[in-house]
Structures are given as C-alpha cells and as structure tokens.
Tab-separated table of C-alpha atoms in Angstrom:
chain	number	residue	atom	x	y	z
A	1	MET	CA	100.831	66.783	99.617
A	2	PRO	CA	103.630	63.910	101.361
A	3	ILE	CA	106.044	64.804	103.894
A	4	ARG	CA	109.553	65.291	103.007
A	5	PRO	CA	112.119	64.096	105.382
A	6	LEU	CA	113.396	67.613	106.721
A	7	ASP	CA	109.415	68.334	107.734
A	8	ARG	CA	109.473	65.486	110.034
A	9	TYR	CA	111.135	65.417	113.010
A	10	SER	CA	113.730	62.983	113.824
A	11	ARG	CA	113.488	59.111	115.031
A	12	THR	CA	115.309	60.271	118.286
A	13	ALA	CA	113.121	63.374	118.718
A	14	ILE	CA	109.584	61.412	117.841
A	15	GLY	CA	110.572	58.245	120.318
A	16	LEU	CA	111.846	60.340	122.615
A	17	HIS	CA	108.351	62.582	122.326
A	18	TRP	CA	106.379	59.583	122.571
A	19	LEU	CA	108.140	57.237	124.984
A	20	LEU	CA	107.968	60.223	127.600
A	21	ALA	CA	103.840	60.674	126.630
A	22	VAL	CA	103.065	57.081	127.556
A	23	MET	CA	104.954	57.328	130.778
A	24	ILE	CA	103.325	60.476	131.618
A	25	LEU	CA	100.062	59.492	130.976
A	26	GLY	CA	100.864	56.274	132.920
A	27	SER	CA	102.267	58.325	135.688
A	28	PHE	CA	99.344	60.793	136.192
A	29	GLY	CA	97.422	57.811	135.554
A	30	VAL	CA	98.723	55.643	138.860
A	31	GLY	CA	99.173	58.598	140.589
A	32	LEU	CA	95.451	59.186	140.012
A	33	TYR	CA	94.212	56.145	140.841
A	34	MET	CA	96.824	54.997	143.940
A	35	ALA	CA	95.413	58.050	145.652
A	36	GLY	CA	92.533	56.693	146.284
A	37	LEU	CA	93.616	53.537	148.055
A	38	PRO	CA	94.068	52.459	151.710
A	39	ILE	CA	97.764	51.367	152.678
A	40	SER	CA	97.621	48.087	151.470
A	41	PRO	CA	100.841	45.460	149.523
A	42	LEU	CA	99.352	47.059	146.205
A	43	ARG	CA	99.507	51.382	147.075
A	44	VAL	CA	103.302	50.664	148.188
A	45	ARG	CA	103.625	48.556	144.711
A	46	LEU	CA	101.929	51.330	142.609
A	47	ILE	CA	104.119	54.555	144.753
A	48	ASN	CA	106.972	52.231	144.058
A	49	TRP	CA	106.123	52.382	140.035
A	50	HIS	CA	104.738	55.573	140.697
A	51	LYS	CA	108.708	57.186	142.100
A	52	TRP	CA	110.737	54.735	139.443
A	53	ALA	CA	108.454	56.605	136.261
A	54	GLY	CA	109.127	60.103	137.915
A	55	VAL	CA	112.923	59.630	138.069
A	56	THR	CA	112.616	57.922	134.313
A	57	ILE	CA	110.787	60.937	132.837
A	58	LEU	CA	113.608	62.945	134.437
A	59	LEU	CA	115.789	61.699	133.373
A	60	LEU	CA	114.182	61.423	129.929
A	61	SER	CA	113.125	65.219	130.231
A	62	ALA	CA	116.932	66.035	130.636
A	63	VAL	CA	117.666	63.952	127.470
A	64	ARG	CA	114.817	65.288	125.689
A	65	LEU	CA	115.809	69.022	126.403
A	66	GLY	CA	119.396	68.210	125.242
A	67	TRP	CA	118.334	67.167	121.622
A	68	ARG	CA	116.001	69.551	121.417
A	69	LEU	CA	118.837	72.469	122.382
A	70	THR	CA	121.349	70.522	119.288
A	71	HIS	CA	118.762	70.000	116.963
A	72	ALA	CA	116.657	72.115	115.379
A	73	PRO	CA	112.909	71.172	114.815
A	74	PRO	CA	110.813	71.232	111.543
A	75	VAL	CA	110.188	74.502	110.988
A	76	LEU	CA	106.102	74.757	110.883
A	77	PRO	CA	104.021	74.239	107.668
A	78	GLN	CA	102.913	77.153	105.531
A	79	ALA	CA	99.259	75.968	106.116
A	80	VAL	CA	99.503	75.973	109.742
A	81	LEU	CA	101.584	79.607	109.793
A	82	ARG	CA	99.045	80.957	107.655
A	83	ALA	CA	95.995	79.911	110.031
A	84	MET	CA	97.615	81.039	113.562
A	85	PRO	CA	97.289	84.514	114.597
A	86	ARG	CA	100.025	85.960	116.558
A	87	TRP	CA	98.489	85.704	119.924
A	88	GLN	CA	98.214	80.968	118.775
A	89	ARG	CA	101.977	81.398	117.835
A	90	GLN	CA	102.878	82.971	121.384
A	91	LEU	CA	99.966	80.253	123.080
A	92	HIS	CA	102.141	77.497	120.726
A	93	GLN	CA	106.011	78.685	122.322
A	94	GLY	CA	104.170	79.200	126.286
A	95	THR	CA	102.638	75.751	125.515
A	96	LEU	CA	106.559	74.802	124.819
A	97	ALA	CA	108.042	76.294	127.417
A	98	LEU	CA	105.870	75.111	129.998
A	99	PHE	CA	105.602	71.984	128.934
A	100	TYR	CA	109.898	71.400	129.749
A	101	VAL	CA	109.662	73.286	133.016
A	102	LEU	CA	106.651	70.911	134.065
A	103	PHE	CA	108.952	67.792	133.087
A	104	PHE	CA	111.280	69.078	135.357
A	105	ALA	CA	109.223	70.412	137.715
A	106	VAL	CA	106.471	67.738	138.507
A	107	PRO	CA	109.055	64.712	139.389
A	108	LEU	CA	111.498	66.794	141.386
A	109	LEU	CA	108.140	68.062	143.410
A	110	GLY	CA	107.654	64.325	144.037
A	111	TRP	CA	111.479	63.381	144.455
A	112	ALA	CA	111.164	66.318	147.471
A	113	TYR	CA	107.855	64.708	148.954
A	114	SER	CA	109.123	61.694	149.299
A	115	SER	CA	112.058	63.119	150.997
A	116	ALA	CA	110.667	65.284	153.523
A	117	MET	CA	108.288	62.401	154.376
A	118	GLY	CA	110.901	60.211	154.795
A	119	PHE	CA	110.637	57.468	152.540
A	120	PRO	CA	113.775	57.509	149.869
A	121	VAL	CA	113.564	57.233	146.611
A	122	VAL	CA	115.232	53.784	145.081
A	123	TRP	CA	114.702	53.878	141.813
A	124	MET	CA	114.340	50.536	140.481
A	125	GLY	CA	114.829	49.368	143.593
A	126	MET	CA	118.611	49.358	143.192
A	127	LEU	CA	119.330	52.683	142.825
A	128	ALA	CA	119.458	54.837	146.341
A	129	LEU	CA	118.904	58.550	145.325
A	130	PRO	CA	119.584	61.293	147.643
A	131	ASP	CA	116.848	63.405	149.647
A	132	PHE	CA	116.035	66.539	148.445
A	133	VAL	CA	114.948	67.897	151.579
A	134	ALA	CA	115.265	67.176	154.926
A	135	PRO	CA	112.404	65.104	157.101
A	136	ASP	CA	109.856	67.969	157.612
A	137	GLU	CA	105.935	66.171	157.355
A	138	THR	CA	103.908	69.943	157.306
A	139	LEU	CA	106.254	71.080	154.540
A	140	ALA	CA	105.687	67.848	152.583
A	141	LYS	CA	102.135	67.717	153.085
A	142	ALA	CA	101.248	71.206	152.858
A	143	VAL	CA	103.633	72.563	150.720
A	144	LEU	CA	105.174	69.382	148.177
A	145	LEU	CA	102.754	67.577	147.438
A	146	PRO	CA	99.574	70.516	146.965
A	147	MET	CA	102.255	71.474	144.177
A	148	HIS	CA	103.540	68.192	142.988
A	149	ARG	CA	99.316	67.658	142.543
A	150	ALA	CA	98.595	71.072	140.880
A	151	GLY	CA	102.028	70.764	138.622
A	152	ALA	CA	100.498	66.970	137.536
A	153	TYR	CA	97.193	68.880	136.841
A	154	LEU	CA	98.976	71.785	134.780
A	155	LEU	CA	100.986	69.198	132.238
A	156	ALA	CA	97.609	67.349	131.873
A	157	ALA	CA	95.654	69.903	130.934
A	158	LEU	CA	98.649	71.410	128.749
A	159	VAL	CA	98.342	68.053	126.924
A	160	VAL	CA	95.067	68.268	125.943
A	161	VAL	CA	95.743	72.046	125.160
A	162	HIS	CA	98.128	70.358	122.805
A	163	VAL	CA	96.248	67.661	121.214
A	164	ALA	CA	93.456	69.826	120.961
A	165	GLY	CA	96.052	72.265	118.838
A	166	VAL	CA	96.974	69.130	116.567
A	167	LEU	CA	94.089	68.119	115.614
A	168	LYS	CA	92.682	71.621	114.671
A	169	HIS	CA	95.948	72.058	112.876
A	170	GLN	CA	95.411	68.858	110.922
A	171	TRP	CA	91.544	68.552	110.459
A	172	MET	CA	90.843	72.261	110.149
A	173	ASP	CA	93.579	74.382	108.406
A	174	GLY	CA	94.653	70.536	106.215
A	175	ALA	CA	98.061	70.356	107.336
A	176	ASP	CA	99.292	66.774	107.960
A	177	LEU	CA	101.263	67.756	111.902
A	178	LEU	CA	100.228	64.394	112.589
A	179	ALA	CA	103.142	62.757	109.997
A	180	ARG	CA	105.424	65.006	111.458
A	181	MET	CA	106.024	63.545	114.865
A	182	TRP	CA	104.186	59.842	114.214
A	183	PRO	CA	106.541	56.546	113.957
A	184	ALA	CA	107.433	56.335	109.811
A	185	ARG	CA	106.680	53.132	108.271
A	186	GLY	CA	109.007	51.114	106.525
C-alpha cells in the first residue's frame, strides 16, 4: 500500500533528520579517529572541524526540537502499533526522548570540555563563542571529557537501536517505515 502524504514526515522534518544523522555520524567518526592521533596539524584541523560540527549539531537540534514541538509527527502505522507490545512502545518513546537530550548534552559537554581546557570554540573559524566554564584542566579531563565520550557512545548505541527498530518493523512487520522518513522522489 503506498504511503499517503499524511503518513509521511514533512520535508523539513526529513531534511533535519538526515542532515543531523550525517553530521552526528561524521562527527562521531572524526572524534574516534582524531583521539588516536598524535598532536599534529591534521589533528588540530580535525579537532576544529569536530567543534564546528558540534556547534552546528547543537543549532540544528534546537531547530529540530522547535519544529517537532510545533508540528506533530505522523501516527505510527497500524501494522507497527499491532506488532509493538507496551514495553516496545515505551522503549520507542524513551529512545526518542533520550535522543533529544543527547543531541544537546553531547555538544554542550564538548564545548564545556574545550572551555575548561582553555581552548576557545571559534565556530567556522569566524565566530568566537563564550567559554562555558572557567579553565580547569582537572575538571576537563576527569569529568567533562569522560561525560562527552560516554554521551557520544550512548548516542551511537541509540542510533543502532533506532535503525534496528526501523528495520524490524520494515521487514518483519510489513510496515513501510522507511518511506515515511526517506526523501520523496519527484
């Protein structure tokens, strides 16, 4: 059965979803890669790109949350609702809520870490952002960096759960969930 326009997310929601997905996955990958590099011009460039991406993710997350609060998402298809026991519906809602918390927490923790280390965040190399916390290397290394990393790993784990859930409902329950969030053709 074809997906009706009311069963799909809006173009804005779809665009924000995929843009954030690509940016978050790219930022996560760069973060993993740069952490293992020795101090070098490449590592400094990647750190700056990672910071820029984090600030951009933070801004886009605010736009996405504003959009979500003012535009109701389409109702889940009946095939999905029938296939989901109560605990799965609760997991679905909890996962979505935790996504939004982490969309903000992970970049803010990274920004705080950078501030505590005494390294300013200059978005796109042009806009100096205020420090989040006073310089404190112990706070940065003992608290903020581990929290930033843990949040990033939790976000990556949620992405895996999210994708697994979509694919389960797509292939096992016969609900065409991918069409709801995939950019429309034509």
